[in-house]
XYZ file of C-alpha atoms in Angstrom:
334
model
C -39.070 -18.621 -13.803
C -40.538 -15.640 -14.823
C -40.591 -11.864 -13.735
C -43.614 -12.284 -11.628
C -41.861 -14.856 -9.514
C -39.333 -12.182 -8.781
C -41.725 -9.492 -8.417
C -43.394 -11.469 -5.431
C -40.083 -12.638 -3.956
C -38.944 -8.860 -3.753
C -42.581 -7.586 -3.035
C -42.879 -5.144 -5.805
C -44.556 -4.885 -9.174
C -43.833 -6.858 -12.314
C -43.217 -3.395 -13.941
C -40.577 -2.572 -11.437
C -38.834 -5.605 -11.904
C -38.923 -5.170 -15.725
C -37.397 -1.779 -15.224
C -34.361 -3.397 -13.012
C -33.777 -5.836 -15.672
C -33.762 -3.505 -18.587
C -31.717 -1.004 -16.967
C -34.183 1.654 -16.511
C -32.845 4.839 -14.408
C -36.197 5.609 -12.584
C -36.021 3.026 -9.816
C -35.221 3.894 -6.293
C -31.759 2.523 -5.340
C -33.366 0.587 -2.189
C -35.813 -1.041 -4.564
C -33.371 -1.773 -7.296
C -31.030 -3.543 -4.716
C -34.136 -5.489 -3.456
C -34.885 -6.593 -6.743
C -31.200 -7.393 -7.788
C -31.025 -9.583 -4.328
C -34.355 -11.607 -5.602
C -32.850 -12.302 -8.750
C -29.943 -13.707 -7.368
C -31.730 -15.870 -4.726
C -33.839 -17.008 -6.968
C -31.206 -17.660 -10.041
C -33.439 -15.556 -12.368
C -31.932 -15.430 -15.978
C -33.506 -13.009 -18.459
C -34.827 -13.849 -21.753
C -32.399 -11.867 -24.089
C -34.445 -12.402 -27.109
C -37.690 -11.880 -25.312
C -36.388 -8.801 -23.711
C -34.869 -7.358 -27.327
C -38.362 -7.819 -28.767
C -39.781 -5.615 -25.775
C -37.196 -2.977 -25.565
C -35.532 -2.852 -29.042
C -32.350 -3.278 -27.399
C -30.106 -6.560 -27.208
C -27.984 -4.922 -24.541
C -24.696 -5.959 -26.437
C -21.958 -3.963 -28.070
C -19.830 -5.284 -30.698
C -15.996 -4.636 -30.656
C -13.969 -4.686 -33.788
C -10.255 -4.931 -32.832
C -6.853 -5.962 -34.387
C -3.308 -6.938 -33.090
C -4.630 -8.626 -30.051
C -1.426 -10.038 -29.463
C -0.144 -6.780 -28.291
C -0.330 -5.468 -24.724
C -2.068 -1.983 -25.465
C -4.922 -3.520 -27.484
C -5.553 -6.353 -25.389
C -5.716 -4.261 -22.132
C -7.991 -1.989 -23.825
C -10.248 -4.926 -24.796
C -10.408 -6.028 -21.062
C -10.979 -2.045 -19.781
C -14.073 -2.101 -22.641
C -15.404 -5.388 -21.470
C -15.282 -4.666 -17.590
C -16.991 -1.554 -18.194
C -19.755 -2.870 -20.601
C -20.540 -5.579 -18.107
C -20.696 -3.198 -15.196
C -22.824 -1.288 -17.394
C -25.298 -4.344 -18.118
C -24.022 -4.925 -21.732
C -22.265 -7.893 -22.898
C -19.523 -7.279 -25.511
C -19.136 -9.609 -28.707
C -15.461 -9.323 -29.960
C -14.185 -9.817 -33.880
C -10.757 -9.818 -34.249
C -9.223 -8.438 -37.921
C -7.075 -10.832 -39.425
C -5.722 -7.663 -41.492
C -5.996 -3.712 -41.190
C -7.668 -3.392 -44.371
C -10.611 -1.263 -44.813
C -12.519 -4.223 -46.425
C -11.878 -6.239 -43.163
C -12.996 -3.419 -40.862
C -16.210 -2.761 -42.923
C -17.110 -6.511 -43.008
C -16.787 -6.662 -39.192
C -18.952 -3.876 -38.584
C -21.632 -4.817 -41.024
C -21.614 -8.295 -39.139
C -22.403 -6.780 -35.777
C -24.708 -4.385 -37.496
C -26.583 -7.568 -38.648
C -26.630 -9.311 -35.362
C -28.594 -6.265 -34.087
C -26.083 -4.924 -31.370
C -26.888 -1.470 -30.041
C -23.442 -0.032 -30.889
C -20.150 -0.855 -32.275
C -16.599 -0.027 -30.872
C -13.736 -0.041 -33.219
C -10.422 -0.665 -31.804
C -7.527 0.003 -34.499
C -4.751 2.184 -34.768
C -3.134 0.963 -38.216
C -3.394 1.520 -41.624
C -6.655 1.486 -43.890
C -8.687 0.577 -41.065
C -8.216 3.984 -39.200
C -8.987 5.644 -42.528
C -12.107 3.434 -43.149
C -13.739 4.618 -39.873
C -13.409 8.181 -40.834
C -15.887 7.262 -43.746
C -18.083 4.790 -42.287
C -21.863 5.339 -41.687
C -23.430 2.682 -39.706
C -27.258 2.318 -38.611
C -25.923 2.165 -34.929
C -23.539 4.524 -32.993
C -19.926 3.796 -33.850
C -17.295 4.546 -31.431
C -13.434 4.740 -32.257
C -10.935 3.801 -29.609
C -7.340 4.960 -29.487
C -7.407 6.946 -33.061
C -6.850 10.446 -31.452
C -9.520 13.466 -31.799
C -11.708 13.106 -34.544
C -14.122 15.858 -35.510
C -16.220 13.460 -37.581
C -16.556 10.565 -35.303
C -17.156 10.204 -31.356
C -13.678 8.863 -30.038
C -11.855 8.165 -26.767
C -8.022 7.915 -26.533
C -4.813 8.104 -24.825
C -3.005 11.420 -25.134
C 0.124 9.588 -26.744
C 2.023 12.842 -27.481
C 1.619 13.975 -23.814
C 3.126 10.843 -22.662
C 6.111 11.004 -25.139
C 6.694 14.574 -23.841
C 6.518 13.395 -20.189
C 9.309 10.763 -20.940
C 11.645 13.092 -22.996
C 11.417 15.933 -20.514
C 11.949 13.720 -17.682
C 15.146 12.560 -19.169
C 16.290 16.185 -20.193
C 15.577 17.401 -16.774
C 17.886 14.944 -15.572
C 20.727 16.844 -17.286
C 20.879 14.741 -20.689
C 21.704 16.908 -23.761
C 19.458 14.914 -26.081
C 17.020 11.954 -26.059
C 17.570 9.077 -28.841
C 14.137 7.450 -29.800
C 13.184 3.952 -30.786
C 9.818 4.227 -32.681
C 6.992 1.826 -33.149
C 5.731 0.790 -36.539
C 5.479 3.435 -39.135
C 1.750 2.580 -39.726
C 0.798 3.014 -36.300
C -0.919 6.155 -35.029
C 0.311 5.629 -31.583
C 3.848 5.054 -32.585
C 3.260 8.286 -34.604
C 1.793 10.024 -31.475
C 4.881 9.469 -29.489
C 7.246 10.314 -32.106
C 5.597 13.878 -32.270
C 5.539 14.394 -28.591
C 8.979 13.106 -28.368
C 10.276 15.653 -31.137
C 8.186 18.677 -29.864
C 9.945 18.200 -26.383
C 13.231 18.211 -27.794
C 12.467 21.184 -29.965
C 10.931 23.234 -27.194
C 13.811 22.455 -24.932
C 16.321 23.803 -28.015
C 17.824 20.112 -27.801
C 19.391 18.538 -30.739
C 16.880 16.111 -32.505
C 18.640 12.754 -33.592
C 17.626 10.411 -36.290
C 15.384 8.122 -34.531
C 15.781 4.263 -34.896
C 12.622 1.972 -36.131
C 11.210 -0.939 -34.473
C 8.058 -2.986 -34.639
C 6.906 -3.242 -30.962
C 8.991 -6.634 -30.322
C 11.698 -7.119 -28.028
C 14.017 -8.293 -30.971
C 13.938 -4.862 -32.619
C 14.399 -3.162 -29.197
C 17.670 -5.385 -29.026
C 18.652 -4.284 -32.414
C 18.062 -0.605 -31.703
C 20.319 -1.201 -28.529
C 23.170 -2.616 -30.416
C 23.015 0.143 -32.816
C 22.969 2.863 -30.278
C 25.892 1.299 -28.163
C 27.933 1.524 -31.642
C 26.794 5.021 -32.048
C 27.991 5.898 -28.507
C 31.465 4.241 -29.489
C 31.625 6.206 -32.269
C 31.538 9.407 -30.212
C 27.913 10.310 -30.498
C 26.110 11.762 -27.594
C 23.884 8.746 -26.380
C 23.111 8.932 -22.936
C 19.266 8.727 -22.788
C 16.828 6.814 -24.821
C 13.070 6.914 -24.950
C 11.821 3.492 -26.344
C 8.162 3.486 -27.564
C 6.931 0.544 -25.970
C 8.244 -1.602 -22.998
C 8.708 -4.793 -24.872
C 11.372 -2.906 -27.063
C 12.634 -1.468 -24.037
C 13.270 -5.138 -22.636
C 15.126 -5.877 -25.685
C 17.227 -2.781 -25.597
C 18.199 -3.212 -21.886
C 19.362 -6.623 -22.950
C 21.595 -5.432 -25.836
C 23.043 -2.748 -23.800
C 24.068 -5.208 -20.952
C 25.311 -7.545 -23.890
C 27.802 -4.451 -25.069
C 28.873 -3.633 -21.619
C 27.029 -0.628 -20.915
C 25.366 0.204 -17.557
C 21.883 1.619 -16.947
C 21.465 4.130 -16.040
C 25.304 4.762 -15.258
C 25.885 4.968 -19.068
C 22.553 5.215 -20.568
C 19.167 6.178 -19.134
C 15.931 4.518 -20.694
C 12.438 4.862 -20.572
C 9.568 2.796 -21.978
C 5.889 3.240 -22.425
C 2.860 1.444 -21.404
C 3.834 0.015 -17.855
C 3.398 -3.663 -18.446
C 3.043 -5.734 -15.240
C 6.795 -6.918 -15.593
C 8.381 -3.507 -15.685
C 8.987 -3.679 -11.930
C 11.067 -6.727 -12.437
C 13.260 -5.730 -15.457
C 16.892 -5.311 -14.756
C 17.023 -2.271 -13.738
C 13.033 -1.588 -13.134
C 11.892 0.346 -15.996
C 11.008 3.982 -15.788
C 7.901 3.930 -18.321
C 4.716 5.914 -19.115
C 1.431 4.262 -17.930
C -1.627 4.221 -19.889
C -5.066 3.851 -17.747
C -6.754 1.301 -19.740
C -9.459 0.698 -17.575
C -10.192 4.412 -17.535
C -10.130 4.324 -21.279
C -12.678 1.310 -21.302
C -14.817 3.316 -18.735
C -14.908 6.461 -21.138
C -15.496 4.336 -24.239
C -18.566 2.975 -22.704
C -19.539 5.989 -21.126
C -19.304 7.662 -24.602
C -21.718 4.649 -26.286
C -24.303 5.003 -23.374
C -24.623 8.806 -24.247
C -24.685 8.208 -27.859
C -27.503 5.488 -27.432
C -29.506 8.043 -25.127
C -29.111 10.992 -27.647
C -27.117 13.025 -25.375
C -23.894 14.973 -26.103
C -20.844 14.136 -24.749
C -17.517 15.983 -25.215
C -14.595 13.660 -25.561
C -11.385 14.411 -23.368
C -8.286 12.220 -23.756
C -7.082 10.042 -21.040
C -3.828 11.499 -19.689
C -0.787 9.147 -19.414
C 1.450 9.115 -16.233
C 5.086 8.776 -15.696
C 6.238 6.098 -13.463
C 9.769 6.530 -12.303
C 11.890 3.664 -11.533
C 15.634 2.763 -11.592
C 16.459 2.743 -15.184
C 16.812 6.616 -15.264
C 19.455 8.788 -13.664
C 21.647 11.763 -13.946
C 23.400 12.345 -17.062
C 27.177 11.482 -15.869
C 29.238 11.455 -19.013
C 29.183 10.743 -22.570
C 29.748 7.093 -23.233
């Protein structure tokens, strides 16, 4: 099966079919649709190697990612893959064993050797993030979820804004202050959520309690819940908690129930991410939703603009507060 067979079937020139296959923008929509229908009907599969020789493009991106066992990175990967596929690109994935600069550099170099058109780096931890600021690659290198970076094209969710939304929601319900369970200290996302939480409290002239430290997993949320229950029984003003992700919030809800405290009657709880199970927690969890599909779309849009040599001003993806039954008015200090 050749391009000429598709051209005959669609009633267009060989050059028109080539333009459609290679994603050239100067094709009328009706003609493009006719060619794509012919490709589908004939079962034509472009020869990627031959096309790369002609166009100088492999129509592929490389994605370097770490901590793929966590909800945020996994959903971001899915968003990027879907957006890349919609744009006619394939996405190769390299999963880092650690967050070292050496591991990040090796993964990027390996993709460059495979002649990908661009590399997308998704890591919010440690040396890997610092390394991205120093990298110089022969292909466009886009960073995801590292926040605004004047030295590198980036796309990100505004973590501070999400944390402020969660904290203000609890303050507006009448809680005098809001406790916080953080993520790991080497995570940029966790740090951003601490900044937003603290800023919202300071803007409201509310007390800023000492945060409790977690590691994203339910067990650390459970330990934090036990610690907060002890603080409450010792007379500390514990009526509201912002937890840095939903998995830790799940553990915290379980611990509060074990301690005989009701949510939201005794303590209101807000999470972050809006995992699919949130609506089925007991009680259903108020949380901050990250739009990972939009993050992926913007990431691919930024890659394509770089490949075309066009400037594109990056703007953060704004999170959204999703109110469920785990938050309510402050009733009393436990």
